[in-house]
Amino acid sequence: MSWSSGYPGPSGSGEDPGLSSADAEPGPWWSREATGFSPGGADPRSSGGGEEPLPPWGPPPAEPPTPATFPPGPTPPGFHAESLRGRTPKEPPGAAVPPRPTAPPHPAPPGAAASEDALPEPVLTVPHQPPPVDHVGSGPPTYDAEPTALPPADPDDLDDLVADTVLDGARYGASTLRAASVRGDSARFRGEPRRDSLLTARFGAGEHALVLVAMATGARATPGAHRAAAEACRWIGRAVGRSHARLAEDIRAARRGDLKSGLHRLTDRSLGKLRASAAEQGIEPEEYTAGLRCLLLTGDPECRTRVFFGVGDGGLFRLRDGEWQDIEPRVAETTGEAVVGFGSLPHETPEGDRLTMDLGITTPPSPYEPAPEPPREPFRFRASVARPGDTLLLCTGGLAEPLRGEPQLCEHLTERWSAAEPPGLAAFLADTQVRVKGYADDRTVAAVWEA
């Protein structure tokens, strides 16, 4: 068998010395059809006419080669022409392929087109929520929006440091809680610590859990205001935690009288410990005191009773049906002399004895009696039942005052908090930091969204 491709054999020539022309046999039909040349034919890589074969590293031709077609080889043994009967003849290479048949569309039922035209196409509407803003009102505030100076630190008392911002949140039962405490613009500029303190705690588990949110504000212009606020939150948290089972049961059973009297005692004891701590430090009680405001929630999804209690200034608001309601408990302040029928003593005792006239002679203070204590803040209490879609807002005076004094702030928070889902922690923090000119105190806020 001769090799016409020009490849040398083992001896270096173009012929195989082990085969002669007499011994050469025709190869199988598939070898000739697959390779495209027969023994003795020319190399398909050559250009024909006796030219030299193209080297593999040569430049490509100017026009790309077209696919080569080869004639069919001989019929293999055992193959009969009858097997081709009933088959479709092979199309020539250039014939167009007919399109693939597709299934006819299903006929629409009668009246379907009319019904589709009658019904409007569904349109996806995305509720518009205004972006957060830096300030509202007549103009930008005087102070910078970001912290400027840090409070001074004592290397031997680093636990006394207070963070600029505190953020927390949770979801229990049918309510979602968001809470934040932010240092005011004035304190940020002057390098003073945040006088507000925030405590969020859960006592118990499951439906018997009780969630406490406590916030306190230390006295203004006192060196230990932040410590007094933090201590007030810890004392009330400890008192509520020890009685959480009874408190949760009273809330679910709507025992308003028991709740008011019990929480009043716990609040008095907590603030009494502050006065005792002031005596130990050798300072006046009014210099180491704090306003305390608390909110109680239960983990029972069937109980929507929300309990507020505390002393001091602040705000309790409710967003219902797109309107803000100021539901802060009012404390009656009575001034002036007593009048008949309102605060005056009865004319006689139950035994019938007539009372003598008071001549207005003051009694000198006894040296054996302790000095009278300064008047205490009145106790505030409110138990309300929430509705689905309500938002309950408890805050200190830093946010309550601008809410009552700037209508644009109320409108902005209404648009931001009227969505179907409560805001996330970052969005809630941005909403609580919307500034109003003329209000630069610390802000501590807790909001509850009802599912």
Coordinates of C-alpha atoms in Angstrom, one line a residue:
M1 CA 0.0 0.0 0.0
S2 CA 1.5 3.3 -1.1
W3 CA 1.1 6.6 0.9
S4 CA 0.3 9.5 -1.3
S5 CA 0.3 12.0 1.5
G6 CA 4.0 12.4 1.4
Y7 CA 4.5 11.3 4.9
P8 CA 7.7 9.2 5.2
G9 CA 7.5 5.7 6.3
P10 CA 9.7 4.0 8.9
S11 CA 12.6 4.0 6.4
G12 CA 12.4 7.7 5.6
S13 CA 10.9 7.2 2.2
G14 CA 7.4 7.9 0.9
E15 CA 6.6 4.1 0.8
D16 CA 6.0 1.5 3.4
P17 CA 8.6 -1.2 2.8
G18 CA 6.4 -3.8 4.6
L19 CA 3.7 -3.7 2.0
S20 CA 3.8 -4.2 -1.8
S21 CA 1.3 -3.4 -4.5
A22 CA 0.4 -7.1 -4.8
D23 CA -0.4 -7.4 -1.1
A24 CA -2.5 -4.2 -0.9
E25 CA -6.2 -4.8 -0.4
P26 CA -8.9 -2.3 -0.6
G27 CA -9.8 -0.9 2.8
P28 CA -13.3 -0.9 4.2
W29 CA -15.8 1.4 2.6
W30 CA -16.1 3.7 5.6
S31 CA -12.4 4.5 5.7
R32 CA -12.5 6.0 2.2
E33 CA -15.7 7.9 2.8
A34 CA -14.6 9.3 6.1
T35 CA -11.1 10.4 5.1
G36 CA -12.2 11.8 1.7
F37 CA -9.4 10.2 -0.3
S38 CA -8.6 6.7 -1.7
P39 CA -5.3 4.9 -1.8
G40 CA -3.1 6.5 -4.3
G41 CA -5.1 9.8 -4.3
A42 CA -3.7 13.2 -3.6
D43 CA -3.4 14.8 -0.2
P44 CA -6.5 17.0 0.3
R45 CA -4.3 19.6 2.0
S46 CA -2.3 20.1 -1.2
S47 CA -3.4 22.8 -3.7
G48 CA -3.3 20.3 -6.6
G49 CA -1.3 20.4 -9.8
G50 CA 1.8 19.0 -8.2
E51 CA 2.3 21.9 -5.9
E52 CA 4.0 21.6 -2.5
P53 CA 1.7 20.9 0.5
L54 CA 0.9 23.8 2.6
P55 CA 2.7 24.0 5.9
P56 CA 0.6 24.1 9.0
W57 CA 2.1 27.4 10.0
G58 CA 1.4 29.1 6.7
P59 CA -0.9 32.1 6.4
P60 CA -4.6 31.4 6.1
P61 CA -6.3 31.7 2.7
A62 CA -7.9 34.9 1.6
E63 CA -11.3 33.3 1.5
P64 CA -12.4 30.7 4.1
P65 CA -12.7 27.3 2.6
T66 CA -16.2 25.9 2.1
P67 CA -17.2 22.6 3.5
A68 CA -16.2 19.8 1.2
T69 CA -18.6 17.1 0.0
F70 CA -17.6 13.7 -0.9
P71 CA -19.3 11.1 -3.1
P72 CA -20.8 8.1 -1.3
G73 CA -18.7 5.0 -1.1
P74 CA -19.6 1.4 -2.2
T75 CA -22.4 -0.4 -0.5
P76 CA -21.2 -2.4 2.4
P77 CA -21.8 -6.2 2.4
G78 CA -25.1 -7.3 3.7
F79 CA -26.9 -4.1 2.8
H80 CA -29.8 -4.3 0.4
A81 CA -31.5 -1.6 -1.6
E82 CA -34.9 -2.8 -0.4
S83 CA -34.2 -1.3 3.0
L84 CA -34.5 2.1 1.5
R85 CA -38.1 1.6 0.5
G86 CA -40.5 3.9 2.4
R87 CA -37.8 6.4 3.3
T88 CA -37.7 10.0 2.3
P89 CA -35.0 10.6 -0.3
K90 CA -32.0 12.7 0.9
E91 CA -32.3 16.3 0.1
P92 CA -29.5 17.9 -1.9
P93 CA -27.0 20.0 0.2
G94 CA -28.5 23.3 -1.0
A95 CA -32.1 22.5 -0.4
A96 CA -34.1 24.6 2.1
V97 CA -35.2 22.9 5.3
P98 CA -39.0 23.2 5.6
P99 CA -40.2 24.8 8.8
R100 CA -41.0 22.6 11.7
P101 CA -44.8 22.1 12.1
T102 CA -46.3 23.7 15.2
A103 CA -49.4 22.7 17.0
P104 CA -52.4 24.9 16.1
P105 CA -53.5 27.2 18.9
H106 CA -56.3 26.1 21.1
P107 CA -59.5 27.8 20.0
A108 CA -60.7 30.3 22.5
P109 CA -64.1 29.5 24.0
P110 CA -67.0 31.7 22.8
G111 CA -67.3 34.9 24.7
A112 CA -63.8 34.9 26.0
A113 CA -62.6 37.8 24.0
A114 CA -65.5 39.9 25.1
S115 CA -64.9 39.1 28.7
E116 CA -61.2 40.0 28.5
D117 CA -62.0 43.3 26.9
A118 CA -64.5 44.1 29.6
L119 CA -62.2 43.4 32.5
P120 CA -59.4 45.9 33.1
E121 CA -55.8 44.7 33.1
P122 CA -54.3 44.5 36.7
V123 CA -52.0 47.3 37.5
L124 CA -49.3 47.0 40.1
T125 CA -49.2 50.2 42.2
V126 CA -46.3 50.9 44.5
P127 CA -47.2 53.2 47.5
H128 CA -45.2 56.4 47.5
Q129 CA -43.2 57.1 50.6
P130 CA -41.4 60.4 50.9
P131 CA -37.6 60.2 51.4
P132 CA -36.2 61.1 54.8
V133 CA -35.3 64.7 55.3
D134 CA -32.7 66.5 57.6
H135 CA -35.0 69.2 59.0
V136 CA -38.5 70.7 58.8
G137 CA -39.8 74.0 59.7
S138 CA -38.8 77.6 58.9
G139 CA -35.2 76.9 58.3
P140 CA -32.2 74.7 59.1
P141 CA -31.1 74.6 62.8
T142 CA -28.1 76.5 64.0
Y143 CA -26.1 73.4 65.1
D144 CA -24.5 70.8 62.8
A145 CA -26.4 67.7 62.0
E146 CA -23.6 65.4 63.0
P147 CA -21.7 65.1 66.4
T148 CA -18.9 67.6 66.8
A149 CA -17.3 67.0 70.2
L150 CA -17.1 63.9 72.5
P151 CA -17.8 64.1 76.2
P152 CA -14.7 64.2 78.5
A153 CA -13.6 60.8 79.8
D154 CA -12.0 59.7 83.1
P155 CA -9.4 57.0 82.6
D156 CA -10.3 55.5 86.0
D157 CA -14.0 55.5 85.3
L158 CA -14.6 54.5 81.7
D159 CA -17.9 52.8 82.6
D160 CA -19.3 56.3 83.0
L161 CA -19.1 57.0 79.3
V162 CA -22.4 57.2 77.4
A163 CA -22.8 56.5 73.7
D164 CA -24.1 59.2 71.4
T165 CA -26.9 57.0 69.9
V166 CA -28.7 53.8 71.1
L167 CA -31.0 51.8 68.8
D168 CA -33.1 48.8 69.5
G169 CA -36.1 46.9 68.2
A170 CA -38.1 43.7 68.5
R171 CA -41.3 42.0 67.5
Y172 CA -43.7 40.2 69.9
G173 CA -47.2 39.1 69.4
A174 CA -49.0 41.5 67.1
S175 CA -46.7 44.5 67.8
T176 CA -43.4 45.7 66.4
L177 CA -41.2 47.8 68.6
R178 CA -38.6 50.4 67.6
A179 CA -36.7 52.4 70.2
A180 CA -33.9 55.0 69.9
S181 CA -32.1 57.5 72.1
V182 CA -30.0 60.3 70.4
R183 CA -27.9 63.0 71.9
G184 CA -29.2 66.5 71.2
D185 CA -27.6 69.0 68.9
S186 CA -26.6 71.3 71.8
A187 CA -24.9 68.5 73.7
R188 CA -23.1 67.3 70.6
F189 CA -21.8 70.8 70.0
R190 CA -20.7 71.4 73.6
G191 CA -19.2 67.9 74.2
E192 CA -21.7 67.0 76.9
P193 CA -23.0 63.5 77.6
R194 CA -26.5 62.4 76.7
R195 CA -28.8 63.0 79.6
D196 CA -31.4 60.6 78.3
S197 CA -31.2 56.9 79.1
L198 CA -33.0 54.0 77.4
L199 CA -33.7 50.5 78.6
T200 CA -35.5 47.7 76.7
A201 CA -35.9 44.4 78.4
R202 CA -38.0 41.2 78.1
F203 CA -39.0 39.2 81.1
G204 CA -40.5 35.7 80.7
A205 CA -41.1 33.8 77.5
G206 CA -43.9 33.0 75.1
E207 CA -47.3 34.4 75.7
H208 CA -46.4 35.1 79.3
A209 CA -43.5 37.4 78.3
L210 CA -43.5 41.1 79.4
V211 CA -41.6 43.7 77.5
L212 CA -40.5 46.9 79.3
V213 CA -39.4 50.1 77.6
A214 CA -38.0 52.6 80.2
M215 CA -36.6 56.0 79.4
A216 CA -35.4 58.7 81.8
T217 CA -34.1 62.2 81.5
G218 CA -31.6 63.6 84.1
A219 CA -31.9 67.1 85.5
R220 CA -30.6 69.9 83.4
A221 CA -27.3 71.6 84.2
T222 CA -26.2 68.9 86.7
P223 CA -23.0 67.0 86.5
G224 CA -24.4 63.6 87.2
A225 CA -27.6 63.8 85.1
H226 CA -26.7 60.9 82.8
R227 CA -25.9 58.7 85.8
A228 CA -29.2 59.5 87.5
A229 CA -31.1 58.7 84.4
A230 CA -29.3 55.4 83.9
E231 CA -29.8 54.5 87.5
A232 CA -33.5 55.2 87.4
C233 CA -34.0 52.9 84.4
R234 CA -32.1 50.1 86.2
W235 CA -34.1 50.4 89.4
I236 CA -37.5 50.4 87.6
G237 CA -36.3 47.5 85.4
R238 CA -35.3 45.5 88.4
A239 CA -38.6 46.2 90.1
V240 CA -40.7 45.3 87.1
G241 CA -38.7 42.2 86.3
R242 CA -39.3 40.8 89.8
S243 CA -43.0 41.3 89.4
H244 CA -43.4 40.5 85.7
A245 CA -45.6 37.5 86.1
R246 CA -48.2 39.3 88.1
L247 CA -48.0 42.4 85.9
A248 CA -48.5 40.4 82.7
E249 CA -51.5 38.6 84.3
D250 CA -53.1 41.9 85.3
I251 CA -52.6 43.3 81.8
R252 CA -54.2 40.4 80.1
A253 CA -57.1 40.5 82.6
A254 CA -57.5 44.3 82.2
R255 CA -57.2 44.9 86.0
R256 CA -56.7 48.7 85.6
G257 CA -56.9 49.5 89.3
D258 CA -54.4 46.9 90.4
L259 CA -52.0 48.0 87.7
K260 CA -52.2 51.6 88.6
S261 CA -51.6 51.1 92.3
G262 CA -48.9 48.5 91.9
L263 CA -46.9 50.5 89.3
H264 CA -47.3 53.6 91.4
R265 CA -45.6 51.9 94.3
L266 CA -42.8 50.5 92.0
T267 CA -42.1 54.0 90.6
D268 CA -42.0 55.6 94.1
R269 CA -39.5 53.0 95.3
S270 CA -37.3 53.4 92.3
L271 CA -37.2 57.2 92.6
G272 CA -36.7 56.9 96.4
K273 CA -33.5 54.9 95.8
L274 CA -32.3 57.9 93.7
R275 CA -32.9 60.2 96.6
A276 CA -31.0 57.8 98.9
S277 CA -28.1 57.7 96.4
A278 CA -28.0 61.5 96.3
A279 CA -27.8 61.5 100.1
E280 CA -24.9 59.1 100.0
Q281 CA -23.1 61.4 97.5
G282 CA -23.7 64.4 99.6
I283 CA -25.7 66.3 97.0
E284 CA -29.2 67.7 97.0
P285 CA -32.0 65.4 95.9
E286 CA -33.2 67.7 93.2
E287 CA -29.7 67.6 91.7
Y288 CA -29.7 63.8 91.3
T289 CA -33.2 63.0 90.0
A290 CA -34.7 62.1 86.7
G291 CA -38.0 62.0 84.9
L292 CA -39.1 58.4 84.2
R293 CA -41.5 57.1 81.5
C294 CA -42.2 53.5 80.9
L295 CA -44.3 51.3 78.5
L296 CA -45.4 47.7 79.1
L297 CA -46.3 45.2 76.4
T298 CA -47.2 41.5 76.6
G299 CA -46.1 38.7 74.4
D300 CA -49.7 37.5 74.0
P301 CA -50.9 38.1 70.4
E302 CA -54.5 38.3 71.6
C303 CA -53.8 41.0 74.1
R304 CA -53.6 44.5 72.7
T305 CA -53.5 46.4 76.0
R306 CA -50.6 48.9 76.2
V307 CA -49.8 50.4 79.6
F308 CA -47.9 53.6 80.2
F309 CA -46.8 54.9 83.5
G310 CA -44.2 57.3 85.0
V311 CA -43.4 60.8 86.2
G312 CA -42.0 63.8 84.5
D313 CA -42.5 65.6 81.2
G314 CA -42.7 64.0 77.8
G315 CA -45.3 62.9 75.4
L316 CA -47.6 59.9 74.6
F317 CA -49.1 60.1 71.1
R318 CA -51.1 57.7 68.9
L319 CA -51.2 57.7 65.1
R320 CA -54.6 56.4 64.1
D321 CA -56.2 56.7 60.6
G322 CA -53.6 59.1 59.5
E323 CA -54.1 61.6 62.4
W324 CA -52.0 62.1 65.5
Q325 CA -53.7 62.1 68.9
D326 CA -52.1 63.5 72.1
I327 CA -53.1 61.0 74.7
E328 CA -50.7 62.1 77.4
P329 CA -52.5 61.8 80.8
R330 CA -53.4 65.2 82.1
V331 CA -52.4 66.1 85.7
A332 CA -54.8 68.5 87.4
E333 CA -52.9 71.4 88.9
T334 CA -54.8 73.2 91.6
T335 CA -53.6 76.7 92.7
G336 CA -55.1 79.3 95.0
E337 CA -57.2 78.9 98.1
A338 CA -59.6 76.1 98.7
V339 CA -63.2 76.9 97.8
V340 CA -66.4 75.3 98.9
G341 CA -67.1 72.1 97.1
F342 CA -63.6 71.8 95.7
G343 CA -60.8 70.9 98.1
S344 CA -62.3 72.6 101.2
L345 CA -62.8 70.8 104.5
P346 CA -66.4 69.8 105.5
H347 CA -68.3 72.1 107.9
E348 CA -68.6 69.4 110.6
T349 CA -67.2 66.0 111.5
P350 CA -69.2 62.8 110.9
E351 CA -70.0 62.9 114.7
G352 CA -71.7 66.3 114.2
D353 CA -69.1 68.5 115.8
R354 CA -68.7 71.9 114.2
L355 CA -65.2 72.9 113.1
T356 CA -63.6 76.1 114.5
M357 CA -62.5 78.9 112.3
D358 CA -58.9 79.0 111.1
L359 CA -57.4 82.3 112.1
G360 CA -54.4 81.9 109.7
I361 CA -51.8 81.8 112.5
T362 CA -48.8 79.8 111.2
T363 CA -47.3 77.2 113.4
P364 CA -43.5 77.6 113.7
P365 CA -41.6 74.5 112.5
S366 CA -40.5 72.1 115.2
P367 CA -36.7 71.5 115.5
Y368 CA -37.5 67.8 116.0
E369 CA -39.3 67.3 112.8
P370 CA -37.4 66.7 109.5
A371 CA -37.5 69.4 106.9
P372 CA -40.3 69.0 104.3
E373 CA -39.3 67.3 101.1
P374 CA -39.7 69.1 97.8
P375 CA -42.9 68.4 96.0
R376 CA -42.8 65.3 93.9
E377 CA -43.8 64.9 90.3
P378 CA -47.4 63.6 89.9
F379 CA -47.7 60.0 88.8
R380 CA -49.0 59.4 85.3
F381 CA -50.8 56.3 84.2
R382 CA -52.8 55.2 81.1
A383 CA -53.9 51.8 79.9
S384 CA -55.3 51.8 76.3
V385 CA -56.4 49.2 73.9
A386 CA -54.7 49.4 70.5
R387 CA -56.4 48.7 67.1
P388 CA -54.8 47.1 64.1
G389 CA -52.9 49.8 62.2
D390 CA -52.2 52.0 65.2
T391 CA -48.8 53.4 66.0
L392 CA -48.2 54.3 69.7
L393 CA -45.4 56.8 70.3
L394 CA -43.7 57.3 73.7
C395 CA -41.0 60.0 74.0
T396 CA -39.2 62.3 76.2
G397 CA -39.5 66.1 76.1
G398 CA -36.9 66.4 73.4
L399 CA -39.3 65.1 70.8
A400 CA -42.6 65.8 72.5
E401 CA -42.1 69.6 72.4
P402 CA -41.3 69.8 68.6
L403 CA -44.2 67.4 67.9
R404 CA -46.6 69.8 69.7
G405 CA -44.9 73.0 68.3
E406 CA -44.2 72.1 64.6
P407 CA -47.0 70.8 62.4
Q408 CA -44.6 69.9 59.6
L409 CA -42.9 67.4 61.8
C410 CA -46.2 65.6 62.5
E411 CA -47.1 65.6 58.8
H412 CA -43.7 64.2 57.9
L413 CA -43.9 61.4 60.4
T414 CA -47.4 60.6 59.3
E415 CA -46.3 60.1 55.7
R416 CA -43.3 58.0 56.8
W417 CA -45.1 55.8 59.3
S418 CA -48.4 55.2 57.5
A419 CA -47.0 52.4 55.3
A420 CA -48.2 48.8 55.5
E421 CA -44.9 47.7 57.2
P422 CA -43.1 49.4 60.0
P423 CA -39.8 51.0 59.2
G424 CA -36.5 49.3 59.7
L425 CA -34.0 50.3 62.4
A426 CA -32.0 52.6 60.1
A427 CA -35.1 54.2 58.7
F428 CA -36.6 54.7 62.2
L429 CA -33.4 56.3 63.4
A430 CA -33.4 58.7 60.5
D431 CA -37.0 59.7 61.2
T432 CA -36.4 60.4 64.9
Q433 CA -33.4 62.6 64.0
V434 CA -35.5 65.0 61.8
R435 CA -34.5 68.4 63.3
V436 CA -36.5 71.4 64.0
K437 CA -35.0 74.9 64.6
G438 CA -35.2 75.9 68.2
Y439 CA -35.3 72.3 69.6
A440 CA -31.9 70.9 70.4
D441 CA -32.4 68.6 73.4
D442 CA -31.8 64.8 73.6
R443 CA -34.4 62.6 72.1
T444 CA -35.5 59.3 73.3
V445 CA -38.4 57.6 71.4
A446 CA -40.2 54.2 71.5
A447 CA -42.8 53.4 68.9
V448 CA -45.1 50.4 68.6
W449 CA -46.7 49.3 65.3
E450 CA -49.8 47.1 65.5
A451 CA -50.2 44.5 62.9

